[in-house]
Amino acid sequence: MANNNIDVTTIPGYGMDADPENEPTYPMKHYTGDDHNRINYERSVQQPQTVEILQSTERPAITTVFGTSVPPSGLSGAIRRYAFKHSEDRYRHWLPLIFADRINVFEGVIEDLRKGHVPNVFAERGWKVEMKHNAVGFLSKLAITALVTAAIVTTVTRKK
Amino acid sequence: MPEIQHPEDAIVRVTRTCICGSDLHLYHGMVPDTRVGSTFGHEFTGIVEEVGSMVRNLKVGDQVLVPFNIACGKCNFCKQGLYGNCHESNPMATAVGGIFGYSHTAGGFDGGQAEYVRVPYADVGPTVIPADMDPDDAVLLTDVVPTGYQAAEMGGIKPGDTVVVFGAGPIGIMAARCAWFFGPSRVIVIDHIDYRLEFAKNYAKCEVYNFKSLEDPVLFLKKTTDWYGADVCIDCVGCEAEGNTLQTFSGRISLMQAGAGTALQWAINSVKKGGIVSVVGVYGPPFNLIPIGNVVNKGITLRANQASVKRLLPKLIDHVQSGRLNPKELITHRIPLEEVADAYRLFSSKLDNCIKTVLIPSTKS
Ligand SMILES: [Zn+2]
Ligand SMILES: [Zn+2]
C-alpha cells in the first residue's frame, strides 16, 4: 500500500531504534529473576505516619513513602474508610470512592463558605477563556442548560 | 510549603509545569479518590531547594527534570527497570505506582502545579538537566516524550510496518513522531479535531484522518491496509474517547463507568490478527467490568504500561540533544501558574488551537 508520498529519508533518526527482537512480552523488563524473591528486598527507611493513611487490603503494610496531602475527613472520609475495607478487585471499593469524591465537592464548597470565601465559579471554571475563544458555543450551552432546567422545574411543579 | 518527610526526599522549587491530557481525567472526576485540596501536576522541572539527610545524587541548586512516576529504585520491579510499577510508592493501590499530583489512587502525593513540591526518592527519579538543553524540552521529558516513545516501543514496530495512532493530543503526536525511529513504512493518526490533526501532520510527518469524516473508522483502516489490518495500533486516548454516543452517555456524562473505551475498541478491532495493540491511554476503574486501567498500570501483556521514564531518559536525552527530536515545538501556550483555571479550560475545551500548555510560577519566592 502506498505510504501517502511521505519521504521517510527526510525524517531525522528514521529507523535508528528498530529492534527486530522486540516482540511483545513483558514490557521492556530487564529480567533478573528477582520476581521470585517476591517482596523480600531491601527497603528504604520507613516514612513516619503523621496522618491517617488508607491502605490497600492487597498489601501487608503501607509503602516506605506516601503522600500526606489530604487525609480523609467528614462524610466523604467515612465513605472512603469503608471503601478501603475492600480489595481493589471489588466494586464496593471503587464505586464508594467515586461517590465520596462527589460528596467531597459539596464539603469543599461548604468549607469555603464557612471560611467566608464565596467561590467565584466564573473564574474557577475558567469561563473567561471560554467566553473569549468560544462565546457562541458557551452561550448556547448556558441557554440549553437554562431551558432544560426550566423544563424540569415546570414539569415537577405542575405535578404537585 | 512542603517539608522533608523522609530522609530521601527533596524539596523542589518549580520552574515549569505542564497540564497533561490525563489531568483532564482528574478534572472531570473520572479518577477515584481525587480529594478536594490536593494539588495536580505530574510534569515539572525545578531547582532543588532542600535535600533530606540520605540524598546523595542531588544538591541544593541543581536544575532537575522530575519523572512523573515515583520510584524507590530498590524493589524488585524497579530493579528490573519497571520504574512505572514501583511497589514502594503507593500504599493506596497495588496496581498503580505513585504519581505526582494524581489522586490518592496514585499515592496521594501533591503535584507540581505549585511553587514547591516534595519529591520522594530524590536519588532515583530527578535528573539534572544537561547544561545545553532548553528548559522547555526538559519539562516535556518528564512524561510526554517518554510516554509517546514507550507507546511506539511497546508496539514492537518492525521495519515496513503500518502503525495507527489513535488520538492527536500531545502524547499521540509524540507517539507518531517516535514511531518513525523504528522504521515503519506508514504512520497514520486518527482524531476528531482538525487543528490537532494538522499539527500532527506537520510535526510527526504522518498521514492524518478525521474520524468524523469517516463513516466507519475501523472499516476505513481495514480498507487502507489491503483489508488486512494495521500491524500495530496505539491507543493514546484513554477514558475520554469521543466517537460513540452510548459510551459517551454511560461513561462520560453519567459516570456509570469511568469514561468511554471507544479508542481501545477501535484499536483492537483494526489491528491485524496477531498484531500488537499498545495502550498508554489512562483508564480509570471500574471500566465495563474489565479493569483495563489495571492492564495499563500493571503492564500486563496486551502491551500497555505507564512509561518507565527513568529507563528511557538516556536514550531520549540523546535524541533531543542530537536534534532528532524537538519536543518543545509541541508547546502552544505559556500561562502564569496563577491563571491555572483558565489554562485548564483552554485545554479541556480545545480552544485557541491548544496542543500543550506550560505553566510558569512567578519567580518571586
Ligand atoms: Zn502527563
Ligand atoms: Zn520500587
XYZ file of C-alpha atoms and ligand atoms in Angstrom:
527
model
C 0.000 0.000 0.000
C 1.268 3.469 -0.867
C 2.538 5.493 2.031
C 0.923 8.763 1.006
C 4.172 10.011 -0.514
C 5.890 10.669 2.789
C 9.621 10.543 2.087
C 10.929 8.794 5.173
C 14.517 9.673 4.380
C 13.673 13.257 5.396
C 12.734 12.151 8.912
C 15.643 12.615 11.350
C 16.525 9.354 13.074
C 14.348 7.223 10.781
C 14.642 3.546 11.707
C 17.583 4.000 14.075
C 15.897 2.339 17.074
C 14.455 -0.595 15.119
C 14.810 -3.821 17.072
C 13.596 -6.995 15.348
C 13.974 -8.787 18.710
C 11.348 -6.539 20.296
C 8.331 -8.829 20.261
C 5.501 -8.265 22.706
C 6.425 -9.754 26.012
C 6.520 -8.190 29.416
C 7.148 -4.507 28.657
C 10.882 -3.980 28.456
C 11.803 -5.788 31.626
C 15.466 -6.369 32.390
C 14.800 -9.856 33.715
C 16.929 -10.651 36.732
C 14.934 -13.397 38.441
C 14.118 -11.006 41.289
C 10.395 -11.656 40.921
C 10.861 -14.957 42.724
C 12.120 -13.115 45.769
C 8.635 -11.600 45.956
C 8.508 -8.745 48.441
C 11.777 -9.669 50.130
C 14.043 -6.836 49.096
C 15.983 -4.194 50.920
C 13.530 -1.404 51.664
C 14.310 2.233 52.351
C 13.697 3.535 55.842
C 10.030 3.998 56.696
C 8.416 7.435 56.396
C 6.760 8.193 59.757
C 2.998 8.167 59.596
C 1.695 11.519 60.825
C -1.788 11.473 59.300
C -4.390 8.794 58.607
C -3.353 6.787 55.538
C -5.866 4.463 53.943
C -4.114 1.303 52.883
C -4.992 -1.167 50.169
C -6.052 -4.529 51.605
C -3.827 -6.076 48.958
C -0.661 -5.010 50.788
C 0.922 -6.265 54.031
C 1.794 -2.721 55.177
C 1.987 0.824 53.894
C 4.765 1.678 51.455
C 8.011 3.262 52.646
C 6.832 6.649 51.311
C 3.367 8.084 50.721
C 1.604 11.401 50.252
C 0.103 13.140 53.245
C -1.681 15.976 51.480
C -5.365 15.419 52.240
C -6.219 12.875 54.962
C -9.795 11.538 54.863
C -12.279 13.699 56.739
C -16.001 14.239 57.179
C -18.661 12.173 55.462
C -16.534 11.600 52.370
C -13.762 10.345 54.640
C -16.110 7.866 56.295
C -17.148 6.547 52.888
C -13.504 6.255 51.859
C -12.705 4.281 55.023
C -15.496 1.882 54.124
C -14.137 1.576 50.572
C -10.679 0.673 51.850
C -12.075 -2.290 53.767
C -12.447 -3.986 50.382
C -9.861 -5.064 47.866
C -9.143 -3.259 44.615
C -10.957 -6.040 42.803
C -14.334 -5.046 44.256
C -16.911 -2.536 43.108
C -17.517 -1.859 46.785
C -14.024 -0.363 46.756
C -14.212 1.840 43.644
C -17.837 2.957 43.498
C -17.863 4.374 47.054
C -14.643 6.233 46.228
C -16.222 7.843 43.174
C -19.303 8.672 45.271
C -17.114 10.099 48.059
C -15.436 12.383 45.513
C -18.832 13.906 44.619
C -19.708 14.411 48.304
C -16.262 15.891 48.872
C -17.021 18.616 46.304
C -20.010 19.769 48.409
C -17.877 19.575 51.546
C -15.307 21.758 49.814
C -17.891 24.425 48.963
C -19.310 24.381 52.499
C -15.800 24.651 53.933
C -15.118 27.632 51.654
C -18.332 29.367 52.747
C -17.591 28.652 56.399
C -14.274 30.435 55.976
C -16.128 33.344 54.393
C -14.867 32.599 50.896
C -17.601 32.727 48.271
C -16.454 30.566 45.327
C -16.096 32.587 42.147
C -17.484 29.917 39.823
C -16.907 32.025 36.734
C -13.174 32.375 37.443
C -12.620 28.935 38.960
C -14.097 27.153 35.984
C -12.132 29.275 33.510
C -15.231 30.617 31.798
C -13.437 33.860 30.962
C -11.304 31.952 28.468
C -14.325 30.061 27.154
C -16.077 33.414 26.521
C -13.011 34.791 24.771
C -12.479 31.890 22.359
C -15.863 30.201 22.147
C -18.529 32.787 23.028
C -21.237 31.347 20.756
C -20.744 27.763 21.913
C -20.518 28.804 25.546
C -23.643 30.976 25.490
C -25.681 28.349 23.684
C -24.543 25.759 26.236
C -25.718 28.088 29.012
C -29.017 28.691 27.205
C -29.635 24.960 26.749
C -28.863 24.313 30.420
C -31.273 27.098 31.401
C -34.008 25.740 29.110
C -33.613 22.168 30.361
C -33.654 23.368 33.976
C -36.754 25.456 33.312
C -38.469 22.492 31.644
C -37.672 20.202 34.572
C -38.824 22.773 37.113
C -42.090 23.348 35.235
C -42.777 19.607 34.930
C -42.013 18.947 38.580
C -44.075 21.884 39.900
C -47.011 21.111 37.585
C -47.359 17.597 39.040
C -47.857 18.966 42.537
C 5.287 24.987 51.680
C 6.051 21.249 51.659
C 8.512 19.742 54.122
C 11.006 16.889 54.072
C 9.119 13.872 55.419
C 11.597 11.134 54.620
C 15.421 11.226 54.510
C 15.389 10.541 50.758
C 13.067 13.487 49.991
C 13.981 16.692 48.224
C 12.037 19.942 48.009
C 11.995 21.376 44.505
C 11.059 24.928 43.523
C 9.040 24.589 40.329
C 10.248 26.462 37.261
C 7.946 24.906 34.682
C 4.948 22.599 34.878
C 2.538 21.314 32.262
C -1.104 20.340 32.076
C -1.396 16.819 30.712
C -4.316 15.197 28.919
C -4.515 12.753 31.795
C -5.013 15.651 34.223
C -8.336 16.177 32.491
C -9.499 12.790 33.757
C -8.955 14.133 37.283
C -10.510 17.464 36.381
C -13.611 15.682 35.051
C -13.892 13.416 38.083
C -13.103 10.076 36.441
C -10.200 9.029 38.657
C -11.472 7.789 42.050
C -10.213 9.270 45.319
C -9.309 12.680 43.927
C -9.705 14.632 47.156
C -10.574 18.319 47.302
C -7.486 20.269 48.302
C -4.882 18.084 46.616
C -2.557 19.658 44.060
C -2.410 18.347 40.485
C 0.569 18.226 38.160
C 2.958 15.377 37.313
C 5.081 17.108 34.675
C 7.540 19.610 36.118
C 11.076 20.877 36.254
C 12.596 22.866 39.072
C 15.517 23.851 41.246
C 16.470 21.749 44.271
C 15.864 23.885 47.388
C 16.467 21.362 50.150
C 17.571 17.721 50.390
C 16.993 15.054 53.035
C 19.870 13.525 55.004
C 20.160 10.424 52.819
C 20.103 12.110 49.400
C 23.433 11.593 47.623
C 22.953 12.369 43.919
C 21.350 15.815 44.173
C 22.477 19.036 45.782
C 20.787 22.339 46.507
C 20.716 24.490 43.379
C 20.599 21.629 40.867
C 18.184 22.162 37.978
C 16.228 18.952 37.578
C 13.538 17.358 35.487
C 11.354 15.055 37.557
C 9.803 11.926 36.002
C 6.074 11.661 36.664
C 6.365 8.271 38.356
C 7.723 7.988 41.882
C 10.070 5.005 42.117
C 12.145 3.650 45.014
C 14.898 2.078 42.926
C 15.114 -0.847 45.352
C 12.043 -3.029 44.961
C 12.124 -5.972 42.573
C 10.113 -4.075 39.953
C 12.431 -1.058 39.988
C 15.465 -3.334 39.906
C 14.193 -4.788 36.647
C 13.678 -1.393 35.015
C 9.927 -1.228 35.616
C 10.062 2.183 37.294
C 6.443 2.807 36.356
C 5.469 -0.167 38.520
C 7.311 0.577 41.783
C 5.952 -1.350 44.784
C 7.048 1.142 47.438
C 5.467 4.419 46.418
C 1.726 3.961 46.765
C 0.021 2.424 49.817
C -3.496 3.051 48.473
C -3.387 0.745 45.461
C -1.212 -2.081 44.239
C -1.956 -1.832 40.521
C -0.612 1.660 40.014
C 2.577 3.118 41.477
C 2.953 6.566 42.973
C 2.436 9.500 40.608
C 2.820 13.171 41.479
C -0.492 15.017 41.760
C -2.600 12.141 40.550
C -5.238 11.407 43.232
C -4.971 9.161 46.252
C -5.392 6.167 43.973
C -1.849 7.012 42.851
C -0.431 7.624 46.323
C -1.868 10.966 47.464
C 1.229 12.973 46.570
C 0.883 16.682 45.893
C 1.855 17.611 42.356
C 3.890 20.177 40.508
C 1.219 22.743 39.622
C 2.502 24.680 42.602
C 5.522 26.761 43.590
C 7.202 23.978 45.573
C 6.918 20.180 45.505
C 8.039 17.424 47.815
C 9.931 14.887 45.700
C 10.312 11.455 47.373
C 13.183 9.085 46.454
C 15.112 12.075 45.162
C 18.147 9.966 44.262
C 16.161 7.824 41.830
C 13.894 9.912 39.610
C 15.063 13.527 39.367
C 17.650 14.013 36.650
C 19.932 17.036 36.336
C 19.064 18.903 33.144
C 22.057 18.930 30.776
C 23.543 22.413 30.520
C 22.897 22.706 26.789
C 19.251 21.636 26.980
C 16.348 24.044 26.523
C 14.202 24.016 29.701
C 11.080 23.656 27.537
C 12.485 20.421 26.086
C 13.370 19.264 29.605
C 9.856 19.613 31.000
C 8.444 17.513 28.173
C 10.934 14.746 29.024
C 9.077 14.200 32.319
C 6.125 12.496 30.602
C 5.135 13.412 27.037
C 8.290 12.254 25.273
C 8.893 9.024 27.253
C 5.213 8.068 27.178
C 4.977 8.701 23.434
C 8.225 6.853 22.840
C 7.277 3.892 25.013
C 3.911 3.686 23.250
C 5.794 3.206 19.984
C 8.382 0.915 21.543
C 5.701 -1.332 23.059
C 4.180 -1.603 19.606
C 7.179 -3.743 18.659
C 7.195 -1.878 15.339
C 9.189 -3.713 12.641
C 10.679 -2.073 9.550
C 7.943 -1.734 6.929
C 5.017 -1.873 9.376
C 1.870 0.215 9.183
C 1.230 1.952 12.507
C -2.074 3.566 13.507
C -2.100 6.033 16.401
C -5.460 6.883 17.982
C -5.513 10.395 19.423
C -3.743 13.560 18.263
C -3.120 15.055 21.685
C 0.487 15.686 22.742
C 1.108 12.001 23.534
C -0.424 10.765 20.284
C 1.588 13.286 18.277
C 4.771 12.244 20.092
C 3.996 8.525 19.649
C 3.534 9.090 15.911
C 6.811 11.009 15.702
C 8.717 8.387 17.725
C 7.218 5.529 15.702
C 9.481 6.581 12.826
C 12.522 5.704 14.946
C 11.523 2.061 14.479
C 11.372 2.112 10.681
C 7.706 1.660 9.688
C 6.512 2.456 6.168
C 3.327 4.239 7.252
C 2.224 6.136 10.332
C -1.457 7.108 10.474
C -3.059 9.338 13.117
C -6.816 9.339 13.837
C -8.599 12.107 15.769
C -11.739 14.240 15.501
C -10.326 17.749 15.717
C -8.865 19.243 12.578
C -6.366 21.628 14.172
C -4.819 18.779 16.156
C -4.590 16.587 13.054
C -2.973 19.427 11.132
C -0.433 19.813 13.934
C 0.264 16.053 13.969
C 0.753 16.013 10.213
C 3.324 18.798 10.340
C 5.141 17.751 13.485
C 5.148 13.975 13.081
C 5.118 13.873 9.257
C 2.312 11.303 9.285
C -0.958 10.633 7.460
C -3.960 12.011 9.327
C -7.695 11.302 9.196
C -10.621 12.895 10.991
C -12.932 10.065 12.030
C -15.927 12.379 11.867
C -15.456 12.398 8.099
C -15.186 8.614 8.003
C -18.390 6.644 8.170
C -16.704 3.749 9.927
C -13.111 4.250 11.111
C -12.402 0.542 11.615
C -13.661 -0.323 8.148
C -11.609 2.513 6.681
C -8.450 1.254 8.373
C -9.052 -2.284 7.129
C -9.510 -0.977 3.623
C -6.411 1.215 3.622
C -4.296 -1.709 4.878
C -5.233 -4.000 1.959
C -8.140 -5.437 4.000
C -5.581 -6.919 6.373
C -5.480 -4.635 9.401
C -2.705 -2.450 10.789
C 0.427 -4.153 12.081
C 0.425 -2.005 15.189
C -2.317 0.085 16.826
C -1.518 2.565 19.585
C -4.178 3.927 21.963
C -3.190 7.402 23.133
C -6.712 8.401 24.115
C -7.864 6.603 27.244
C -11.179 7.093 29.000
C -12.317 10.380 27.428
C -12.798 8.987 23.955
C -15.214 10.570 21.501
C -16.925 8.717 18.702
C -19.573 6.534 20.321
C -22.774 8.078 21.681
C -23.634 5.209 24.001
C -20.151 5.177 25.522
C -20.206 8.960 25.862
C -23.506 8.886 27.715
C -22.784 5.976 30.031
C -19.143 6.746 30.659
C -18.573 10.458 30.355
C -21.873 12.159 31.068
C -23.469 9.904 33.673
C -20.192 8.397 35.005
C -21.814 4.958 35.197
C -18.445 3.682 34.111
C -15.179 5.571 34.385
C -15.121 7.020 30.899
C -15.596 5.747 27.371
C -13.500 2.999 25.821
C -14.074 3.752 22.148
C -10.408 4.228 21.208
C -9.410 0.892 22.690
C -12.266 -0.840 20.909
C -11.197 0.656 17.578
C -7.561 -0.269 18.202
C -8.359 -3.886 18.985
C -10.722 -4.176 16.037
C -8.499 -2.530 13.428
C -5.210 -4.275 14.209
C -4.288 -7.312 12.116
C -4.595 -10.820 13.520
C -1.541 -11.415 15.671
C -0.945 -7.670 15.615
C 0.084 -5.595 18.553
C -2.046 -3.116 20.482
C -0.072 -0.726 22.645
C -2.009 1.236 25.256
C -0.818 4.300 27.126
C -4.214 5.981 27.402
C -5.390 6.313 31.000
C -8.420 4.264 32.045
C -9.981 4.540 35.488
C -11.649 1.666 37.338
C -14.217 0.224 37.044
C -14.476 0.017 33.327
C -17.019 -2.155 31.573
C -16.378 -4.835 34.220
C -12.920 -5.183 32.696
C -10.149 -3.498 34.693
C -8.439 -2.121 31.615
C -6.854 0.594 33.739
C -5.079 -2.141 35.656
C -3.905 -3.725 32.433
C -2.177 -0.426 31.700
C -0.958 0.292 35.194
C 0.366 -3.198 35.847
C 1.863 -3.573 32.389
C 0.100 -6.812 31.557
C 0.613 -8.099 28.001
C -1.817 -6.508 25.629
C 1.296 -4.404 25.879
C 0.446 -1.490 27.951
C 2.108 0.392 30.741
C 2.839 3.692 32.332
C 6.126 4.840 30.835
C 9.182 3.957 32.878
C 10.615 7.430 32.400
C 13.953 6.809 34.077
C 14.736 3.792 31.901
C 14.194 5.836 28.724
C 15.805 9.136 29.703
C 19.389 8.452 28.491
C 18.205 7.484 25.011
C 15.681 10.322 24.784
C 18.085 12.987 26.050
C 20.398 11.837 23.246
C 17.607 12.111 20.645
C 16.853 15.653 21.830
C 20.475 16.804 22.083
C 21.271 15.478 18.633
C 18.337 17.415 17.159
C 16.467 14.297 16.005
C 13.547 15.259 18.248
C 12.244 18.743 19.129
C 9.726 18.278 21.936
C 9.320 21.990 22.699
C 7.645 22.533 19.342
C 4.542 20.957 20.909
C 4.147 23.900 23.278
C 1.465 26.279 22.041
C 0.659 28.195 25.232
C 2.644 29.632 28.140
C 0.464 30.771 31.019
C 1.300 32.088 34.511
C 0.579 29.498 37.214
C -1.951 31.855 38.855
C -4.157 31.546 35.760
C -4.308 27.773 36.045
C -8.131 27.677 35.938
C -8.162 29.411 32.561
C -5.400 27.108 31.336
C -7.446 24.015 32.201
C -10.490 25.429 30.414
C -8.422 26.305 27.341
C -7.008 22.777 27.125
C -10.111 20.865 28.120
C -12.397 22.757 25.697
C -9.673 22.607 22.997
C -9.797 26.362 22.443
C -7.336 28.619 20.611
C -5.686 25.653 18.818
C -4.200 24.494 22.105
C -1.870 21.482 21.970
C 0.344 21.786 25.047
C 0.371 24.350 27.827
C 3.283 25.206 30.103
C 2.509 26.929 33.401
C 5.170 29.223 34.798
C 5.161 30.059 38.524
C 6.021 33.661 39.304
C 9.725 33.908 40.113
C 9.343 35.742 43.407
C 9.979 33.163 46.128
Zn 1.245 13.659 31.738
Zn 10.462 0.488 43.537
